[in-house]
Short mmCIF file of C-alpha atoms and ligand atoms in Angstrom, two decimals:
data_model
loop_
_atom_site.label_atom_id
_atom_site.label_comp_id
_atom_site.label_asym_id
_atom_site.label_seq_id
_atom_site.Cartn_x
_atom_site.Cartn_y
_atom_site.Cartn_z
CA MET A 9 30.38 50.41 53.75
CA SER A 10 31.58 46.88 54.59
CA ALA A 11 29.35 44.39 56.28
CA ILE A 12 29.66 43.41 59.70
CA PRO A 13 30.41 39.67 60.60
CA VAL A 14 27.02 38.14 62.33
CA LEU A 15 27.56 35.41 64.85
CA GLU A 16 24.40 33.40 65.38
CA THR A 17 25.44 30.60 67.46
CA ILE A 18 27.37 29.95 70.89
CA THR A 19 30.06 27.78 69.25
CA ALA A 20 30.81 30.68 66.32
CA MET A 21 30.79 33.40 68.88
CA ARG A 22 33.46 31.41 71.41
CA GLU A 23 35.43 30.65 68.38
CA GLN A 24 35.90 34.28 67.39
CA ALA A 25 36.46 35.07 71.07
CA ASP A 26 39.31 32.53 71.49
CA ALA A 27 41.02 33.95 68.36
CA TRP A 28 40.97 37.48 69.76
CA HIS A 29 42.10 36.51 72.96
CA ALA A 30 44.90 34.21 71.67
CA ARG A 31 46.24 37.75 70.16
CA GLY A 32 45.96 39.43 73.43
CA GLU A 33 42.84 41.47 72.47
CA GLN A 34 40.21 42.44 74.97
CA ILE A 35 36.46 41.97 74.07
CA VAL A 36 34.12 44.71 75.09
CA LEU A 37 30.34 43.48 74.94
CA VAL A 38 27.40 45.97 74.41
CA PRO A 39 24.42 44.20 75.15
CA THR A 40 21.26 45.66 73.10
CA MET A 41 17.45 44.67 72.28
CA GLY A 42 18.18 46.15 68.83
CA ALA A 43 16.04 49.38 67.23
CA LEU A 44 19.57 50.88 67.55
CA HIS A 45 19.56 54.67 67.99
CA GLU A 46 22.45 57.21 68.64
CA GLY A 47 22.38 55.91 72.20
CA HIS A 48 23.37 52.73 71.38
CA ARG A 49 25.79 54.17 68.73
CA ALA A 50 27.56 56.31 71.27
CA LEU A 51 28.02 53.13 73.50
CA VAL A 52 29.64 51.18 70.74
CA ALA A 53 31.69 54.16 70.25
CA HIS A 54 32.66 54.52 73.83
CA ALA A 55 33.21 50.64 73.67
CA ARG A 56 36.02 51.29 71.35
CA THR A 57 37.96 52.99 73.97
CA LEU A 58 37.58 50.25 76.56
CA GLY A 59 39.24 47.56 74.51
CA GLN A 60 40.40 46.06 71.14
CA ARG A 61 37.43 44.13 70.11
CA VAL A 62 33.59 45.45 70.27
CA VAL A 63 30.84 42.88 70.11
CA ALA A 64 27.17 44.11 70.00
CA SER A 65 24.75 41.42 70.86
CA ILE A 66 21.05 42.10 69.55
CA PHE A 67 18.50 39.77 71.68
CA VAL A 68 14.95 40.80 72.52
CA ASN A 69 14.90 38.82 75.73
CA PRO A 70 11.35 37.54 76.32
CA THR A 71 11.89 36.69 80.07
CA GLN A 72 12.20 40.37 80.99
CA PHE A 73 8.94 41.28 79.74
CA GLY A 74 5.77 40.93 81.76
CA PRO A 75 2.72 39.29 80.22
CA THR A 76 1.25 42.56 79.74
CA GLU A 77 4.07 44.18 78.15
CA ASP A 78 5.18 45.34 74.54
CA PHE A 79 7.55 42.17 73.76
CA SER A 80 5.52 41.30 70.51
CA ARG A 81 5.35 45.00 69.58
CA TYR A 82 9.06 45.83 70.38
CA PRO A 83 10.41 47.26 67.30
CA ARG A 84 12.62 45.06 65.12
CA THR A 85 14.94 46.59 62.66
CA ILE A 86 17.54 44.15 61.99
CA GLU A 87 18.89 45.22 58.93
CA ALA A 88 19.10 48.91 59.86
CA ASP A 89 20.87 47.59 63.13
CA LEU A 90 23.37 45.75 61.11
CA ALA A 91 24.26 48.63 59.14
CA ALA A 92 24.44 51.03 62.14
CA LEU A 93 26.75 48.66 63.80
CA ALA A 94 29.03 48.38 60.73
CA ALA A 95 29.11 52.32 60.53
CA THR A 96 29.98 52.49 64.39
CA GLY A 97 32.64 50.16 63.66
CA ALA A 98 31.68 47.07 66.11
CA ASP A 99 33.86 44.08 65.26
CA ALA A 100 30.96 41.63 65.24
CA ALA A 101 27.14 41.45 65.89
CA TYR A 102 25.99 38.56 68.05
CA LEU A 103 22.36 37.52 67.37
CA PRO A 104 21.45 34.49 69.22
CA SER A 105 18.02 32.88 68.62
CA ALA A 106 15.46 32.28 71.64
CA GLU A 107 16.03 28.48 71.04
CA ILE A 108 19.67 29.23 71.50
CA MET A 109 19.25 31.13 74.63
CA TYR A 110 16.49 29.13 76.15
CA PRO A 111 16.73 25.53 74.71
CA PRO A 112 14.04 23.00 76.00
CA GLY A 113 14.50 22.34 79.68
CA PHE A 114 15.95 25.56 80.36
CA SER A 115 15.14 25.93 84.11
CA SER A 116 17.55 28.43 85.81
CA ARG A 117 17.04 32.39 86.71
CA ILE A 118 19.26 34.52 89.10
CA ASP A 119 17.37 35.40 92.12
CA LEU A 120 17.93 38.91 93.24
CA THR A 121 17.68 41.17 96.06
CA GLY A 122 19.31 44.46 97.04
CA PRO A 123 19.23 47.01 94.14
CA SER A 124 16.71 45.38 91.88
CA GLU A 125 13.99 46.12 95.01
CA GLY A 126 11.49 48.84 94.40
CA LEU A 127 11.04 51.28 91.34
CA CYS A 128 11.19 49.09 88.16
CA GLY A 129 11.45 45.95 90.22
CA ASP A 130 8.22 46.63 91.97
CA VAL A 131 6.41 47.72 88.81
CA ARG A 132 7.97 45.04 86.53
CA PRO A 133 7.85 41.73 88.52
CA GLY A 134 10.71 39.52 87.34
CA HIS A 135 12.23 41.90 85.16
CA PHE A 136 15.46 42.10 86.58
CA SER A 137 15.85 38.78 87.08
CA GLY A 138 15.08 38.18 83.37
CA VAL A 139 17.74 40.87 82.58
CA ALA A 140 20.33 39.41 85.21
CA THR A 141 20.04 36.04 83.83
CA VAL A 142 20.27 36.97 80.18
CA VAL A 143 23.18 39.43 80.55
CA THR A 144 25.31 36.61 82.51
CA LYS A 145 24.60 34.22 79.59
CA LEU A 146 25.53 36.72 76.90
CA ILE A 147 29.05 37.61 79.11
CA ASN A 148 29.59 33.72 79.34
CA GLN A 149 28.99 33.22 75.62
CA THR A 150 31.12 36.04 74.49
CA ARG A 151 33.75 35.72 76.98
CA ALA A 152 33.55 39.38 77.35
CA ASP A 153 36.30 41.13 79.42
CA VAL A 154 34.10 44.22 79.79
CA ALA A 155 30.30 44.78 79.17
CA LEU A 156 29.05 48.39 78.82
CA PHE A 157 25.52 49.48 79.92
CA GLY A 158 23.77 53.12 79.66
CA GLU A 159 22.98 55.03 82.64
CA LYS A 160 19.75 55.59 81.00
CA ASP A 161 18.81 52.35 82.70
CA PHE A 162 20.62 53.40 85.88
CA GLN A 163 18.86 50.72 88.26
CA GLN A 164 19.87 48.06 85.60
CA LEU A 165 23.36 49.14 85.66
CA GLN A 166 23.16 48.90 89.69
CA VAL A 167 21.86 45.25 89.36
CA ILE A 168 24.04 44.11 87.04
CA ARG A 169 27.43 45.56 88.91
CA ARG A 170 25.86 43.80 92.18
CA VAL A 171 25.36 40.52 90.15
CA VAL A 172 28.99 40.29 88.85
CA ARG A 173 30.10 41.00 92.15
CA ASP A 174 28.37 38.53 93.92
CA LEU A 175 28.74 35.83 91.71
CA ASP A 176 32.52 36.69 90.91
CA ILE A 177 31.80 36.76 87.21
CA PRO A 178 35.13 37.76 85.72
CA VAL A 179 34.16 40.90 83.82
CA SER A 180 34.13 44.53 84.44
CA ILE A 181 31.03 46.54 84.00
CA ALA A 182 31.47 50.05 82.70
CA GLY A 183 28.48 52.91 82.50
CA MET A 184 28.00 55.73 79.98
CA PRO A 185 26.10 58.74 80.57
CA THR A 186 22.50 59.00 78.92
CA ILE A 187 22.30 60.44 75.39
CA ARG A 188 19.54 63.10 74.85
CA GLU A 189 17.66 64.86 72.18
CA SER A 190 18.39 68.35 72.02
CA ASP A 191 15.44 69.03 74.30
CA GLY A 192 16.35 66.64 76.81
CA LEU A 193 14.24 63.52 75.96
CA ALA A 194 16.43 60.62 76.54
CA LEU A 195 17.07 58.40 73.38
CA SER A 196 14.97 55.14 73.75
CA SER A 197 13.89 52.83 71.16
CA ARG A 198 10.22 53.28 72.58
CA ASN A 199 10.05 56.93 71.76
CA ARG A 200 9.08 55.78 68.29
CA TYR A 201 5.52 55.03 69.75
CA LEU A 202 5.00 58.74 70.67
CA ASN A 203 2.51 60.50 68.46
CA LYS A 204 3.15 64.37 67.94
CA VAL A 205 1.22 65.69 70.89
CA GLU A 206 3.06 63.33 73.30
CA ARG A 207 6.79 63.89 71.82
CA ASP A 208 6.05 67.78 72.69
CA ILE A 209 5.39 66.78 76.18
CA ALA A 210 7.92 63.92 76.75
CA PRO A 211 10.89 66.21 77.18
CA ARG A 212 9.22 67.44 80.46
CA LEU A 213 10.11 64.21 82.08
CA HIS A 214 13.74 65.47 81.85
CA SER A 215 13.28 69.00 82.85
CA ILE A 216 11.15 68.05 85.89
CA LEU A 217 13.72 65.66 87.06
CA VAL A 218 16.33 68.35 86.77
CA GLU A 219 14.22 70.98 88.47
CA SER A 220 13.45 68.67 91.24
CA ALA A 221 17.37 67.51 91.42
CA ALA A 222 18.13 71.09 92.03
CA MET A 223 15.85 71.68 95.05
CA LEU A 224 16.89 68.17 96.56
CA ALA A 225 20.41 69.37 96.14
CA ASP A 226 19.83 71.96 98.65
CA GLY A 227 19.68 69.00 101.17
CA ARG A 228 16.01 69.57 102.00
CA MET A 229 13.56 67.01 103.05
CA ALA A 230 13.15 64.50 99.97
CA ALA A 231 9.34 63.41 100.41
CA PRO A 232 7.42 66.84 99.84
CA LEU A 233 9.76 67.78 96.96
CA LEU A 234 9.07 64.12 95.49
CA SER A 235 5.34 64.73 95.92
CA LYS A 236 5.44 68.15 94.11
CA GLY A 237 7.41 66.68 91.42
CA MET A 238 4.99 63.78 90.76
CA ALA A 239 2.25 66.67 90.89
CA ALA A 240 4.25 68.55 88.24
CA LEU A 241 4.78 65.22 85.83
CA GLU A 242 0.77 64.51 86.06
CA LYS A 243 0.09 68.26 85.43
CA ALA A 244 2.18 67.82 82.49
CA GLY A 245 0.36 64.88 80.96
CA PHE A 246 2.14 61.91 82.18
CA GLY A 247 -0.15 59.19 83.73
CA PRO A 248 0.14 57.00 85.62
CA VAL A 249 3.54 58.12 87.08
CA GLN A 250 4.92 54.99 88.42
CA TYR A 251 7.49 56.41 90.56
CA LEU A 252 9.70 59.23 91.30
CA GLU A 253 12.32 58.60 93.99
CA LEU A 254 15.61 59.30 95.32
CA ARG A 255 18.14 56.71 95.98
CA ASP A 256 21.61 56.48 97.43
CA ILE A 257 24.31 56.02 94.65
CA GLU A 258 26.30 53.44 96.53
CA THR A 259 23.59 51.60 98.75
CA PHE A 260 20.64 52.15 96.34
CA LEU A 261 18.59 52.57 99.55
CA PRO A 262 15.72 55.42 99.46
CA VAL A 263 17.22 58.93 100.56
CA ILE A 264 15.51 61.13 103.22
CA ARG A 265 17.46 64.00 102.62
CA VAL A 266 20.73 64.55 100.12
CA GLU A 267 23.61 64.63 102.19
CA ARG A 268 25.72 61.96 99.61
CA PRO A 269 25.67 61.54 96.03
CA ALA A 270 22.21 60.23 95.17
CA ARG A 271 20.02 59.72 91.79
CA LEU A 272 16.45 60.74 91.03
CA LEU A 273 14.65 58.21 89.14
CA THR A 274 11.33 58.26 87.23
CA ALA A 275 9.05 55.85 85.46
CA ALA A 276 5.88 57.32 83.80
CA TYR A 277 3.41 56.41 80.99
CA LEU A 278 2.43 58.95 78.38
CA GLY A 279 -0.40 57.63 76.59
CA THR A 280 0.42 53.69 76.31
CA THR A 281 4.21 54.54 75.95
CA ARG A 282 6.42 53.74 79.18
CA LEU A 283 9.39 56.24 79.52
CA ILE A 284 11.95 56.02 82.38
CA ASP A 285 14.61 58.77 82.99
CA ASN A 286 16.88 59.54 85.77
CA VAL A 287 19.47 62.30 86.78
CA ALA A 288 22.32 62.74 89.48
CA VAL A 289 21.58 64.73 92.64
CA LEU A 290 24.80 65.89 94.29
CA PRO A 291 24.88 67.44 97.57
CA LYS A 292 25.73 71.30 97.21
CA THR A 293 28.30 71.40 100.11
P1 LIG B 303 17.99 48.54 75.09
O1 LIG B 303 18.30 48.20 73.86
O2 LIG B 303 17.14 49.46 75.25
O3 LIG B 303 18.10 47.18 75.85
O4 LIG B 303 19.40 49.13 75.36
C1 LIG B 303 20.84 48.57 75.35
C2 LIG B 303 21.78 49.55 76.06
O5 LIG B 303 21.75 50.63 75.40
C3 LIG B 303 21.45 49.57 77.58
O6 LIG B 303 22.83 49.49 78.43
C4 LIG B 303 20.94 50.97 77.65
O7 LIG B 303 21.19 51.65 79.02
C5 LIG B 303 21.56 51.73 76.80
N1 LIG B 303 20.91 52.96 76.17
C6 LIG B 303 19.58 53.12 75.68
N2 LIG B 303 19.24 54.26 75.58
C7 LIG B 303 20.19 54.92 75.72
C8 LIG B 303 20.81 56.43 75.73
N3 LIG B 303 19.63 57.17 75.61
N4 LIG B 303 21.81 56.60 76.42
C9 LIG B 303 22.80 55.88 76.58
N5 LIG B 303 22.65 54.59 76.58
C10 LIG B 303 21.33 54.17 76.27
#
């Protein structure tokens, strides 16, 4: 297997990007935090269909983790990640250091409202501002024409779409459906924290979402169904369940009953591991 070019500075990244652009090639960026799994590999494979050159970035961004979150224990598997990217056919890996991303005196952050409010925005204060800032930097550094994100982090995808629109950033944002284990569990770098008992419970997160979504699609009042879903998650062994909420796909505002396409989203702890997932809810009529 041939090694993948690794670019570690903004200058090296931009020189490569300019060379590709000079040949008329479009650059597709797949931002990641490493610890790559099949979901990331599917993103890279899909990225290949969106442009001629694929750059996967690996950067565990400190500014999107809260003080009590898992930044220091976040899995770092760089050698395996580079091998996976080479095998999936990415053209380059972009690995900026924290010093390059946040040099002394760094003092700017994107301030958000709208889709960042509620859900993960409430339980992870500052998280989306950190994500929006680092993604904007990565897009600027790689000169990406397209940036691709997973629907697994659905609120993140909505936030980034809005930032790019609001700040007139010349890039297209693309999304890709969640890749799951055969039992429905969404692939996540954090799944490796689950012990055997937790791993057996974990797919209930998705199945309870699917069951709740089927009832919500009938157009019944959402609130009692969401309470029932929360109770089902707790009974299955999740806790605390941080949220189970229904949001409009366009406005990302809370939905009282489903009349237009919506999304059902949840975040819940299983032991010490925080899991998130979401599914589409389409009105039946
Ligand atoms: P992360 O490394 O967790 O920051 O994720 C990098 C990108 O991979 C984000 O756009 C995620 O939404 C996406 N991603 C993570 N897990 C999955 C999955 N199971 N299916 C599809 N995309 C995913």
